Coordinates of C-alpha atoms in Angstrom, one line a residue:
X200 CA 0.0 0.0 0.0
X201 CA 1.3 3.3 -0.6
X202 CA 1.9 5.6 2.3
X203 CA -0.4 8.0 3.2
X204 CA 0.3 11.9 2.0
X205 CA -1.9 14.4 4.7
X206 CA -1.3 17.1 1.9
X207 CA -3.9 14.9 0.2
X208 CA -6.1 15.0 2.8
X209 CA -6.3 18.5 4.6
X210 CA -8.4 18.7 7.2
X211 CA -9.1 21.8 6.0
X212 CA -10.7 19.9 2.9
X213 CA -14.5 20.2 2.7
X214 CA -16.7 17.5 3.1
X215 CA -18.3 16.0 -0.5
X216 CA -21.7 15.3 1.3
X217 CA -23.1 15.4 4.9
X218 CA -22.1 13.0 7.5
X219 CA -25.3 11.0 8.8
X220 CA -23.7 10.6 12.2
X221 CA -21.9 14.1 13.3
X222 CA -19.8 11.7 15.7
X223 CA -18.5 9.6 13.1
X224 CA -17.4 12.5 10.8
X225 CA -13.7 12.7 11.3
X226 CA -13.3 8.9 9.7
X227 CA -13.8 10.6 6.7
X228 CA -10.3 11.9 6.5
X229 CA -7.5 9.0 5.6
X230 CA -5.3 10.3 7.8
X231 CA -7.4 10.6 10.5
X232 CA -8.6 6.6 9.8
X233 CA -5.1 5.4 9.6
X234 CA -4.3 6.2 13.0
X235 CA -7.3 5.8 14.9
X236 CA -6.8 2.1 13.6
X237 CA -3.8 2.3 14.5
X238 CA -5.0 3.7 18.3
X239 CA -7.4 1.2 18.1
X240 CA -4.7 -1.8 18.0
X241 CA -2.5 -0.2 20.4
X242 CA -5.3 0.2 23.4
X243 CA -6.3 -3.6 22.4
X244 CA -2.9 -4.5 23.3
X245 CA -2.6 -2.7 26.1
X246 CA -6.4 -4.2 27.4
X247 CA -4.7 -7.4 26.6
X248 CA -1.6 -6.6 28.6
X249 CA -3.4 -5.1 32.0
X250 CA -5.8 -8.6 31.7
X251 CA -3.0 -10.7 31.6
X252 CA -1.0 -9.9 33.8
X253 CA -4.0 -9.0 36.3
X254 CA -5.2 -12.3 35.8
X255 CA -1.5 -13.9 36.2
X256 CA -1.0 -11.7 38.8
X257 CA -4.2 -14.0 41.0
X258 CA -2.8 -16.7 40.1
X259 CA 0.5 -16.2 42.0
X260 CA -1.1 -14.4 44.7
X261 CA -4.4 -14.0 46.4
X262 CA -3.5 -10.8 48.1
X263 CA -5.6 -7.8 47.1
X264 CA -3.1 -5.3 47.5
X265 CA -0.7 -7.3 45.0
X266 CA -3.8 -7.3 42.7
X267 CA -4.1 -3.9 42.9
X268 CA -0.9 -3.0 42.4
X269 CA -0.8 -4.5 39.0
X270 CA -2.9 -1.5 37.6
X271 CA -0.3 0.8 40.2
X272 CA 2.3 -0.7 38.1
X273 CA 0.6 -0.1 35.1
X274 CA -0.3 3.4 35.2
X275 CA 2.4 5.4 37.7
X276 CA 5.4 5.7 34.9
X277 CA 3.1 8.0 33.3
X278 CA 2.5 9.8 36.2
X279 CA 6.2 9.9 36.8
X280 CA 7.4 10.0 33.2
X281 CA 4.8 12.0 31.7
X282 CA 6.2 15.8 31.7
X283 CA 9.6 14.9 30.1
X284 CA 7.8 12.4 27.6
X285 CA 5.7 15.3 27.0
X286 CA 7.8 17.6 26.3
X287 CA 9.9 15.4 23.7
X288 CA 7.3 15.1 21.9
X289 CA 7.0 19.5 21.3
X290 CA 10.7 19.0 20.7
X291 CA 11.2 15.9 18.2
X292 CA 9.7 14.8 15.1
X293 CA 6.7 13.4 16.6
X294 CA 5.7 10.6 13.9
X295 CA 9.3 9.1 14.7
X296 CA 8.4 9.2 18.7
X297 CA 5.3 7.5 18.1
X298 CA 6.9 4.7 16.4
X299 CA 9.9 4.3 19.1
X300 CA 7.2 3.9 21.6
X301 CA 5.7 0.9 19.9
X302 CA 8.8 -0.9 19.5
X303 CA 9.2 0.0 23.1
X304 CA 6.4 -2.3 23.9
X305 CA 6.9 -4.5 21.7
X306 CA 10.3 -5.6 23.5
X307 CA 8.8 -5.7 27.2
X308 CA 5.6 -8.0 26.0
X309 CA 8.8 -10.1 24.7
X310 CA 10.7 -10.3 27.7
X311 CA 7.4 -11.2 29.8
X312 CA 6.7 -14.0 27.4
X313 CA 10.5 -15.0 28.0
X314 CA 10.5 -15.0 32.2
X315 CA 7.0 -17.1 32.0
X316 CA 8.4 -19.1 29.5
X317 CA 11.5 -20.3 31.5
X318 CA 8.6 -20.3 34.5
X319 CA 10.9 -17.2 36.7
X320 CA 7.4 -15.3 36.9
X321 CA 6.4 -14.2 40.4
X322 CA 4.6 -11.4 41.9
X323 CA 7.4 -8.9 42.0
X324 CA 8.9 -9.7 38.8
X325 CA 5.2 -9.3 37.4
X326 CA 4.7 -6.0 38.9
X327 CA 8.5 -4.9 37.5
X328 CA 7.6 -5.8 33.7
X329 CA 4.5 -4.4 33.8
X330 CA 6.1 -0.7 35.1
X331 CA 8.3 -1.6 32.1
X332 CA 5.3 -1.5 30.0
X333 CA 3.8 1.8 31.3
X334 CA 7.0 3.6 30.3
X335 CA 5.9 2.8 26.9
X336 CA 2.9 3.7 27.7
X337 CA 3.6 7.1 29.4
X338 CA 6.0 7.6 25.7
X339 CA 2.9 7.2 24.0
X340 CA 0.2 8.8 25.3
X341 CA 1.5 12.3 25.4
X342 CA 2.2 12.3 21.4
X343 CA -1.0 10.8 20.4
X344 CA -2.7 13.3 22.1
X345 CA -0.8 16.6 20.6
X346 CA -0.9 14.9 17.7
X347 CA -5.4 14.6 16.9
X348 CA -5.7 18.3 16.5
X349 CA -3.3 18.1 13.7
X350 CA -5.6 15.7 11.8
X351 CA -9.0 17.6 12.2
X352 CA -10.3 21.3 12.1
X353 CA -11.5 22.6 15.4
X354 CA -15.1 21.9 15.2
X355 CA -14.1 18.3 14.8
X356 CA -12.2 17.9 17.3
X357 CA -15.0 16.7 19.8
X358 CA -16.2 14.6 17.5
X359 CA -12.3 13.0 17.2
X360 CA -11.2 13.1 21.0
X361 CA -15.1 11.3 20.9
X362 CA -14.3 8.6 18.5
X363 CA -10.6 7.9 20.2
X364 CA -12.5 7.1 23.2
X365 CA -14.5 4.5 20.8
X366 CA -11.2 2.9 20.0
X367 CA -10.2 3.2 23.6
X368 CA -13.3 1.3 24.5
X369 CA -13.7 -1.2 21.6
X370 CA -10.4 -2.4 22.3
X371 CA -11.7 -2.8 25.9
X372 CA -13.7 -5.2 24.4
X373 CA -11.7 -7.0 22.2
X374 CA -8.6 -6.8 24.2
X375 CA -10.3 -8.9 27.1
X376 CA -12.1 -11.3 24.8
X377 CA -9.0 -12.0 22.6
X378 CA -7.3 -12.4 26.1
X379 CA -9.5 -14.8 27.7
X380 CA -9.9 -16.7 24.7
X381 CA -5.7 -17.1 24.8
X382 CA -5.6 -17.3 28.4
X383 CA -8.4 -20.6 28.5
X384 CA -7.0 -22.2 25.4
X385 CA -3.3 -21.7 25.8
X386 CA -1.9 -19.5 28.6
X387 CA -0.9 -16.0 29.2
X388 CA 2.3 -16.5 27.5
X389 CA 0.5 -16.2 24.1
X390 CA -1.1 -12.9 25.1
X391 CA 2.2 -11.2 25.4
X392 CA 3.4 -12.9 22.2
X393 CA 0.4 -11.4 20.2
X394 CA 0.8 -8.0 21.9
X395 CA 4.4 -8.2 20.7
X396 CA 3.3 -8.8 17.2
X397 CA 0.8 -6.1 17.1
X398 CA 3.1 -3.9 18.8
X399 CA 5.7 -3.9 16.0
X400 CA 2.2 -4.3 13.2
X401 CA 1.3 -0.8 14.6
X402 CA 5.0 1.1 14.3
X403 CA 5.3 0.0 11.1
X404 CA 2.0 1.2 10.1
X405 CA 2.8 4.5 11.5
X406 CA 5.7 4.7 9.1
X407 CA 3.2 5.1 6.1
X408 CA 2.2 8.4 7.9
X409 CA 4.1 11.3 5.5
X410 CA 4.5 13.7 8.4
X411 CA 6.7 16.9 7.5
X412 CA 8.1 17.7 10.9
X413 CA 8.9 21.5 11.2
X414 CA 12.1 22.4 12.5
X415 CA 12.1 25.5 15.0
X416 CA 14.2 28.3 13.1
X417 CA 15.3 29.1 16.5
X418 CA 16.8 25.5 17.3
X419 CA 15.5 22.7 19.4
X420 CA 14.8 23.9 23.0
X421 CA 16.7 22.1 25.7
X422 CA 14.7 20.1 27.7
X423 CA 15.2 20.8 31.2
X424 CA 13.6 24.8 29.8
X425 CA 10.7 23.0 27.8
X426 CA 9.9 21.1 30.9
X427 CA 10.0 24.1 33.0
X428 CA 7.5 26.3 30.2
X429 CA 5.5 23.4 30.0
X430 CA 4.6 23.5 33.6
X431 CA 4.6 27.6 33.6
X432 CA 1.9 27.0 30.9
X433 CA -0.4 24.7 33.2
X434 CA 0.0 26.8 36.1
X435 CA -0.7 30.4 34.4
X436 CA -4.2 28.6 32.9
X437 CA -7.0 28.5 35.1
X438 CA -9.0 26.5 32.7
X439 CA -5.9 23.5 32.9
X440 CA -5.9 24.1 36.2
X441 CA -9.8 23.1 36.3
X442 CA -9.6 20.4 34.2
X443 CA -6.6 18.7 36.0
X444 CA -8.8 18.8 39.3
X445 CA -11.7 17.1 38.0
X446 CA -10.0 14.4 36.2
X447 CA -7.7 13.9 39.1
X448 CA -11.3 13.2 41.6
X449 CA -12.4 11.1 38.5
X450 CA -10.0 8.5 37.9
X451 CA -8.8 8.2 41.9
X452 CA -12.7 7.0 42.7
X453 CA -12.8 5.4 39.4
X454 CA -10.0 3.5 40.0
X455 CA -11.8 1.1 42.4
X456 CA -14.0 -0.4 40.1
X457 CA -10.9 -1.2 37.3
X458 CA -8.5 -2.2 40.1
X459 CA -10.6 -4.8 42.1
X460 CA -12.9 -6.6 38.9
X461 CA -10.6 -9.4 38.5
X462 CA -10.9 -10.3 42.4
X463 CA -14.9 -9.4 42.3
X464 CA -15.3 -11.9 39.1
X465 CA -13.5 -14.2 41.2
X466 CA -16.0 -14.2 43.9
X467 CA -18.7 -15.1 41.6
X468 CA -17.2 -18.6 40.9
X469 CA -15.1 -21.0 43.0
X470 CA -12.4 -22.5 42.7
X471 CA -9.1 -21.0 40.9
X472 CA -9.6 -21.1 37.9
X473 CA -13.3 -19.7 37.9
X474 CA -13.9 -16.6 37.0
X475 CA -12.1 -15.5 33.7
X476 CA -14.8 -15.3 31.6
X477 CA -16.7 -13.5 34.3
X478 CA -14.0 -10.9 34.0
X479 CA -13.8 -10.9 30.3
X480 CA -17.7 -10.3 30.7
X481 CA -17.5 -7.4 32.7
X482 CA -14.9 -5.7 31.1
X483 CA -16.6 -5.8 28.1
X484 CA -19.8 -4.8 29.6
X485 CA -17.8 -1.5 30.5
X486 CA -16.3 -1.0 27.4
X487 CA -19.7 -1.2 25.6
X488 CA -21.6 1.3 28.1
X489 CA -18.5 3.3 26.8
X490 CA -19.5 3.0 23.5
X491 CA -22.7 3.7 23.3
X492 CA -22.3 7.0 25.7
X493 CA -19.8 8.4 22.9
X494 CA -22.3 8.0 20.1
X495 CA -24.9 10.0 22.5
X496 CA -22.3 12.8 23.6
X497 CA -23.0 15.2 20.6
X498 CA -26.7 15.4 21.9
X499 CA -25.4 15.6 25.9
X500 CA -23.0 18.6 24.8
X501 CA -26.2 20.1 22.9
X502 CA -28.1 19.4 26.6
X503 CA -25.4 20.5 29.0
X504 CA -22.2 22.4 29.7
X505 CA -19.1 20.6 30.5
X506 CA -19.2 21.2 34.4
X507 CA -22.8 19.5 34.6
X508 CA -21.9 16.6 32.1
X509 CA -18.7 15.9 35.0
X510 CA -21.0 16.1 37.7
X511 CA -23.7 14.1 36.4
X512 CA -21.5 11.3 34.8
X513 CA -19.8 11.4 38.4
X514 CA -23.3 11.2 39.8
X515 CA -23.7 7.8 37.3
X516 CA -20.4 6.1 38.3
X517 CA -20.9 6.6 42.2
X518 CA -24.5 4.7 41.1
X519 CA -22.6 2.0 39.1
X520 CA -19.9 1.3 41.7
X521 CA -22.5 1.2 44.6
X522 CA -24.8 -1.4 42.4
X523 CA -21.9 -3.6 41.6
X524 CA -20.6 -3.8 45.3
X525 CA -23.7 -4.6 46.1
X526 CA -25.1 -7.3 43.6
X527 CA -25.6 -10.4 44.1
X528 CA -25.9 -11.9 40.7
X529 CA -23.5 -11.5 37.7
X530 CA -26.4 -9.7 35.4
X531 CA -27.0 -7.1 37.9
X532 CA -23.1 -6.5 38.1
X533 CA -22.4 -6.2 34.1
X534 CA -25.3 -3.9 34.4
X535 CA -23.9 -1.8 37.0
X536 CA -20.4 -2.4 34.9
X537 CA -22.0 -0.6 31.6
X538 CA -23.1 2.4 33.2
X539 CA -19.9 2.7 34.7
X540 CA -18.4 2.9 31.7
X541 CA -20.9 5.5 30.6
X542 CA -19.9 7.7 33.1
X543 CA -16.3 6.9 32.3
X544 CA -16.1 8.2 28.8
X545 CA -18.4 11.1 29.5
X546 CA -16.1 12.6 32.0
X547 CA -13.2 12.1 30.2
X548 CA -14.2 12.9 27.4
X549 CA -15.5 16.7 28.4
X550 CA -12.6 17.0 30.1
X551 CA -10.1 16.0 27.1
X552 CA -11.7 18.0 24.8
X553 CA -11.8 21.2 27.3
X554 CA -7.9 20.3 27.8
X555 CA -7.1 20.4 24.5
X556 CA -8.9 23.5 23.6
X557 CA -7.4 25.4 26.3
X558 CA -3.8 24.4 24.9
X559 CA -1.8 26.4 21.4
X560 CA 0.2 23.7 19.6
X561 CA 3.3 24.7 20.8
X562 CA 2.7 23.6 24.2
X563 CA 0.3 21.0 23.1
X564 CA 2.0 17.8 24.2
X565 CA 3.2 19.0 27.3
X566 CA -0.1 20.3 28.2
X567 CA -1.9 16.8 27.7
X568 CA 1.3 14.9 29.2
X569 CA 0.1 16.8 32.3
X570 CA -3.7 15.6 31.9
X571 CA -2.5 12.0 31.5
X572 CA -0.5 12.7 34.2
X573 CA -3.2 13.7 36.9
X574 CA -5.1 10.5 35.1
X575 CA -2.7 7.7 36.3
X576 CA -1.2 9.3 39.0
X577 CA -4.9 9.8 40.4
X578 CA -5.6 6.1 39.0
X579 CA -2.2 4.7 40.4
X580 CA -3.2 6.4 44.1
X581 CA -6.7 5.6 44.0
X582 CA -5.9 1.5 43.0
X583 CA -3.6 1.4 46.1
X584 CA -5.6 2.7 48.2
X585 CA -8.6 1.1 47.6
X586 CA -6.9 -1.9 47.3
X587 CA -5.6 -1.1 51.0
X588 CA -9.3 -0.6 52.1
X589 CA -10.1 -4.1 50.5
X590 CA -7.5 -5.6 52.6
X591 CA -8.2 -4.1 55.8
X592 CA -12.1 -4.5 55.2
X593 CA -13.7 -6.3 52.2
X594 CA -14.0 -5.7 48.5
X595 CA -17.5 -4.5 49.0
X596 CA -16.7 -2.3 51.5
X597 CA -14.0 -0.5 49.2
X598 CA -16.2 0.2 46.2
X599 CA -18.9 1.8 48.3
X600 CA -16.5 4.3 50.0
X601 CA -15.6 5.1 46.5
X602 CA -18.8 5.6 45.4
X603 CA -20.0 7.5 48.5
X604 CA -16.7 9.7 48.6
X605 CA -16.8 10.3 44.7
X606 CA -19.6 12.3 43.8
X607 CA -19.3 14.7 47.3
X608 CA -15.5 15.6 46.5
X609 CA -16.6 16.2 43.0
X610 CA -19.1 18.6 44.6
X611 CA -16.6 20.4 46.3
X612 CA -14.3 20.0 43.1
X613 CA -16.6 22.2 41.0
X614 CA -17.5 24.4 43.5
X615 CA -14.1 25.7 44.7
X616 CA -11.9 25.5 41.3
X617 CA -13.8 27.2 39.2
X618 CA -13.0 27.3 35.5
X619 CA -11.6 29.7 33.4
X620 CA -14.1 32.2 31.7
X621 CA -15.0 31.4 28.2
X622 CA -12.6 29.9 25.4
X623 CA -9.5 31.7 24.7
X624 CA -8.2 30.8 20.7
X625 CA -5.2 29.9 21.0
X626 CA -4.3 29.7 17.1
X627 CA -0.7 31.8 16.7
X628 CA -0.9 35.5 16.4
X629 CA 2.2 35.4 14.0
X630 CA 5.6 36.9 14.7
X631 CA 5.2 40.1 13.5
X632 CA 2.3 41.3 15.4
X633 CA 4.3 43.3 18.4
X634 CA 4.2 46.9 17.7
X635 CA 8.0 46.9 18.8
X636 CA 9.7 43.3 17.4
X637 CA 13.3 42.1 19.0
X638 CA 16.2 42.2 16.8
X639 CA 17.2 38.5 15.5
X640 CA 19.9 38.7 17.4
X641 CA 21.5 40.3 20.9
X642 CA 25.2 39.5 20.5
X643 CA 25.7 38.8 23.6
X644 CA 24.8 35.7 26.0
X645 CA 22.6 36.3 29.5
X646 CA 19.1 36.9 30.9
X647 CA 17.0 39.1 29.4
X648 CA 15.0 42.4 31.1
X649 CA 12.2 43.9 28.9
X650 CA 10.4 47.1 30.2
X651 CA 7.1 48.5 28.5
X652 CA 6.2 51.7 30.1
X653 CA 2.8 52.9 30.0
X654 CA 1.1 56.7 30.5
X655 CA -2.0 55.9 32.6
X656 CA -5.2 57.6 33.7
X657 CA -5.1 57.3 37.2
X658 CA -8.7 57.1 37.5
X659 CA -8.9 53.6 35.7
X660 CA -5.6 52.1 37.6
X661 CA -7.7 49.3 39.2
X662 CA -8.9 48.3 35.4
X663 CA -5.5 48.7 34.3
X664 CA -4.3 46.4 37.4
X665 CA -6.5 44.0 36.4
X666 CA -5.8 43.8 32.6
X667 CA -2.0 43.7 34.0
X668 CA -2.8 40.7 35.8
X669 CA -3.9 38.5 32.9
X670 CA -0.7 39.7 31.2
X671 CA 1.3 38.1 33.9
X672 CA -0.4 34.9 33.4
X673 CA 0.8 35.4 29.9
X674 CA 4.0 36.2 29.8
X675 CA 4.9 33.8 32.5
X676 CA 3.1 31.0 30.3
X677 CA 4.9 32.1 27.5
X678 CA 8.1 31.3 29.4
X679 CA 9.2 34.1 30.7
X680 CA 11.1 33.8 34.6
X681 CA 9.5 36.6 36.3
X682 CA 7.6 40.0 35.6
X683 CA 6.6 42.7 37.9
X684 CA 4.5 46.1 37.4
X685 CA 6.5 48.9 38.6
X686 CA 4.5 52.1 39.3
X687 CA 6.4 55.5 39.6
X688 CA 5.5 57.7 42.5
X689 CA 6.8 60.5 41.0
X690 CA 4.7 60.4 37.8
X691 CA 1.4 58.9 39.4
X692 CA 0.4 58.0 35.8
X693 CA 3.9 56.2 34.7
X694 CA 3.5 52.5 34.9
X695 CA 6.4 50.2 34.0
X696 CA 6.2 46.2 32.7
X697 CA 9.3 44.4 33.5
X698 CA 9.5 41.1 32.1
X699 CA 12.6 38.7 32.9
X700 CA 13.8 35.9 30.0
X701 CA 16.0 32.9 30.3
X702 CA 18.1 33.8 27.2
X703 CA 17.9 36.4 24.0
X704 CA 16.5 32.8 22.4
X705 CA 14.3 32.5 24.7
X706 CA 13.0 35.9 24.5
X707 CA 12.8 35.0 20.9
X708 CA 10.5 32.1 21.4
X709 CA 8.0 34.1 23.4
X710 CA 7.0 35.6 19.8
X711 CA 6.9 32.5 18.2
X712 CA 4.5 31.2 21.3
X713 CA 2.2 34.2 21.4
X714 CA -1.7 33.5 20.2
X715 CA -4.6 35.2 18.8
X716 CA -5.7 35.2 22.3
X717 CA -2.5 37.2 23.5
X718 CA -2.7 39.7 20.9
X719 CA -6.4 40.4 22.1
X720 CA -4.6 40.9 25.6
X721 CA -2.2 43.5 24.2
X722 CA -5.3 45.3 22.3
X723 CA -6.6 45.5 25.9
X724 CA -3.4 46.8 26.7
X725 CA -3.0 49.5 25.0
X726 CA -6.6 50.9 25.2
X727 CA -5.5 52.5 28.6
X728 CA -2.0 53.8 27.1
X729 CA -2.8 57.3 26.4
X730 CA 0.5 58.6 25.3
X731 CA 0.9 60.4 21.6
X732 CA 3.1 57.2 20.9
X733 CA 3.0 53.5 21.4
X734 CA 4.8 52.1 25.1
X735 CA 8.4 52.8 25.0
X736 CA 9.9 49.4 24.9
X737 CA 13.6 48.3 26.5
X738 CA 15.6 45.4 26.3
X739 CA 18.7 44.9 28.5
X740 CA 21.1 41.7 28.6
X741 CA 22.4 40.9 32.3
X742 CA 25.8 41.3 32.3
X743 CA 28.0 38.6 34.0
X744 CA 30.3 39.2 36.9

C-alpha cells in the first residue's frame, strides 16, 4: 500500500456530502482513519496486557493489594514520566516518537513471554515488567494526544477526542475477549506474544504516515527549559488548572472499580480457575456502556455544559460502583459495569476535549502529558488505596467508599476551582504582530529584562491592574522567569512592565508562542495607554560578573 500523503487530505478539505452521524465525521479523512486504527490496535494491546498480567497476577497471589498493584504498576510511569515524555514530543519529530514507543512495547511483552516461558514469573517480577510497559505507555500517550488536532479542524475535534474514546473502549472489548480466549485455550504467554506482534504491526504502520516535521528556526529547545515552560503554561491557565482537578477526583474513585474486577469476578465462581470469563464479561460490559455514551455525547453537549456533564456522569459512576458492590448476581453487576463505563467516557471525554482546547500547539503535548499525568497518578493512588481498604475491610466495603466519597469531593471540586471564563483561541498571532519586534539577534549571551512603560489615567488604575494581571499569566506562560508592574510615585500616571527571560532565544520564542488570544490581551493593553506614541519598549542583557 502506498503511504499516506496528509497534503492529500487536509483537514481543512471540505466534506463532498453530509455525514449521517456528526460523531463519526472525522473517519472521513484518511489520515485521521489510519491512525485511529492504529489507536485502536495499540489500546487492544494494552487491554490485553493489563488482563494478563491482572489475571497472572491471582494466580500467584491472592493478596488484594498485590492485585491492585498490578494497575499501580501499570499506570504510575506516566504519572512519573509523563512531563519529560511530554515535552519530547514538542521537541522531536513526533511521527518518529510515536513509532519508538511501539517498538518500546513491543520488546517488554517479549521479555514477559521470555520470564514465564523459562517459569521465573512471580509477583514482583510481574509488577516490574508491567512498570516496564507503562514507560511505553507514558511515551505514547503524550504524542498521540498533541498529535489529533493536527488531523481535524477545530469543530471536529470533539467529534475526534469522541471517536478515540470508541477505540479506547472497543479495544476494551476485544482486548479482554482476545485475552480470555488465549488465556483458557493456551496461557498468558501467548497474550504477550500477540501483543508483541501487534506492537511492532502498529510502528510500522505509522511509518506510512508522511509527516513533514517543522524544525524550529530558533533550534531545538533544551529540555530541562521546555519542561520548565510546559509546567509555567499549566499553572498560568485557570481552565488547565480546572480540568486537571476534575480528572484527578475522576480516575482516583474510578480507580476502584478497574483495580478490584478481577478479584470481584472471582468471587462469583469457586475454585481457581473460575472466574475469567466473568472478567472478560465485565470488562466488556464496561467497554460497551462506553461506546454507546460516545455515540450519544454530541446530543449531551447540545443538553449541558461541560461542568454539569462531569458532575452528572460522576453522579452515574458513584450509582454503578454502589450497584456492583452490592449485587448479588453476575447480570446485575455487568449492568452496573456498563453504566460505569458511561460515566467513564463522559467525564473524560468533556474534560479532554476542554484540555485540548485550552492548549496552542506549541505547548500541546506537554499540556496533555500533564492531563495523563493527573489520570494515572490519580488512578495509580486511587488503586492502592482502595486496594488497602479491600484488605483491611472487604472488597465491597472499598467500592462503596468510593462511590460515596466520589460524587461529594466532586461537589466540592466544582464548587471551589472554578473554570476559566470562556474559550480563549489559541491559534498563533504570528511573529510580527508586536508593535515593537526584538532584533534577531542580541550579540551577547545572559538573561534578558524587557520594560514596557505605560502613560496611565489614574482614574482607571484598578482596570488597568486588572488587565496587568492577565498579562502576567501570559508572559509567564509564555516562558518568561519573572515580571513585575513597577509604578512611579513620582509620575502617578507612569506604569512600567518588567518582564525577565531565560536567554535572548528565549526571549525570541516568546513571539513564536504568542496567540490570537494574547494579541487580544495587548489590544486591551493599549486601550489605557494614552500617550501620543505606542509604550516605550527596553531590552537589557544581564551582564555577568
Amino acid at each position: 500500500m502506498p503511504p499516506i500523503d496528509p497534503e492529500e487530505t487536509s483537514p481543512a478539505t471540505p466534506p463532498r456530502r453530509a455525514p449521517r452521524f456528526a460523531a463519526l465525521e472525522p473517519l472521513r479523512l484518511p489520515v485521521f482513519r489510519l491512525l485511529w486504527g492504529t489507536w485502536f490496535i495499540a489500546n487492544t494491546c494494552m487491554w490485553m496486557n493489563d488482563v494478563a498480567a491482572a489475571w497472572l497476577m491471582t494466580t500467584l497471589t491472592t493478596s488484594p493489594m498485590w492485585v491492585a498493584l498490578v494497575q499501580t504498576a501499570s499506570t504510575l510511569p506516566v504519572f512519573l514520566l509523563g512531563l519529560p515524555s511530554g515535552a519530547l514530543a514538542d521537541i522531536l519529530d513526533r511521527r518518529r516518537w510515536l513509532v519508538a514507543t511501539q517498538f518500546w512495547l513491543a520488546g517488554s511483552a517479549t521479555v514477559l513471554c521470555v520470564a514465564i516461558g523459562l517459569d521465573r514469573m512471580n509477583a514482583p517480577l510481574l509488577l516490574a515488567l508491567t512498570f516496564a510497559n507503562g514507560i511505553g505507555l507514558a511515551l505514547r500517550w503524550p504524542v498521540f494526544s498533541a498529535i489529533v488536532p493536527e488531523l481535524v479542524t477545530r469543530p471536529l475535534l470533539p467529534a475526534a477526542m469522541g471517536l478515540n474514546g470508541i477505540a479506547m473502549n472497543a479495544s476494551r472489548i476485544v482486548g479482554p475477549l482476545v485475552a480470555g480466549v488465549l488465556i483458557a485455550s493456551a496461557g498468558s504467554v501467548w497474550v504477550f506474544v500477540l501483543n508483541a506482534v501487534l506492537s511492532i504491526a502498529s510502528g510500522f504502520v505509522i511509518l506510512r504516515w508522511r509527516r513533514e516535521h517543522k524544525v524550529d528556526p530558533l533550534g531545538r529547545e533544551r529540555l530541562v527549559s521546555a519542561m520548565r515552560v510546559g509546567v509555567q503554561f499549566v499553572r498560568q491557565s485557570q481552565r488547565m488548572r480546572a480540568v486537571l482537578s476534575r480528572v484527578a477526583v475522576s480516575f482516583f474513585h474510578s480507580s476502584a472499580v478497574l483495580a478490584l474486577l478481577p478479584l470481584l469476578a472471582r468471587g462469583f465462581h469457586e475454585g481457581p480457575k473460575g472466574g475469567a470469563g466473568t472478567f472478560t464479561l465485565l470488562l466488556a460490559s464496561m467497554g460497551a456502556g462506553s461506546i454507546i455514551a460516545v455515540l450519544l455525547l454530541p446530543r449531551l453537549r447540545e443538553m449541558f455544559d461541560r461542568d454539569h456533564r462531569v458532575l452528572y456522569g460522576s453522579m452515574l459512576l458513584s450509582v454503578g460502583t454502589a450497584v456492583l458492590a452490592l449485587s448479588p448476581a453476575l447480570w446485575l453487576a455487568a449492568f452496573a459495569v456498563f453504566f460505569c463505563g458511561a460515566a467513564w467516557i463522559t467525564v473524560a471525554n468533556s474534560l479532554s476535549v476542554s484540555a485540548q482546547l485550552a492548549l496552542p500547539d506549541w505547548v500541546r503535548a506537554r499540556g496533555m502529558s500533564t492531563y495523563q499525568m493527573a489520570i494515572m497518578g490519580a488512578g495509580a493512588l486511587g488503586a492502592a488505596v482502595w486496594g488497602q481498604i479491600a484488605e483491611l475491610s472487604t472488597l465491597r466495603a472499598s467500592l462503596l467508599v468510593a462511590a460515596v466519597t466520589g460524587t461529594l469531593v466532586m461537589l466540592a471540586v466544582l464548587r471551589w476551582v472554578p473554570d476559566g471564563p470562556g474559550e480563549d483561541d489559541m491559534s498563533p498571532a504570528g511573529t510580527d504582530w508586536a508593535f515593537n519586534p526584538p532584533p534577531a539577534s542580541a550579540g551577547e549571551d545572559g538573561r534578558v529584562v524587557i520594560t514596557v512603560e505605560y502613560l496611565i489615567d489614574p482614574a482607571r488604575a484598578t482596570a488597568f491592574h486588572a488587565v496587568m494581571q492577565e498579562t502576567r499569566r501570559a508572559r509567564l506562560s509564555q516562558g518568561a522567569i519573572a515580571w513585575e508592574l513597577l509604578h512611579d510615585l513620582s509620575a502617578p500616571e507612569r506604569y512600567v512592565e518588567q518582564v525577565v527571560d531565560e536567554s535572548w532565544t528565549e526571549h525570541l520564542r516568546r513571539f513564536h508562542r504568542a496567540t490570537a488570544a494574547d494579541l487580544a490581551l495587548r489590544e486591551r493593553r493599549l486601550a489605557f495607554h494614552r500617550g501620543e506614541t505606542m509604550p516605550v519598549v527596553n531590552r537589557y542583557i544581564v551582564q555577568r560578573g
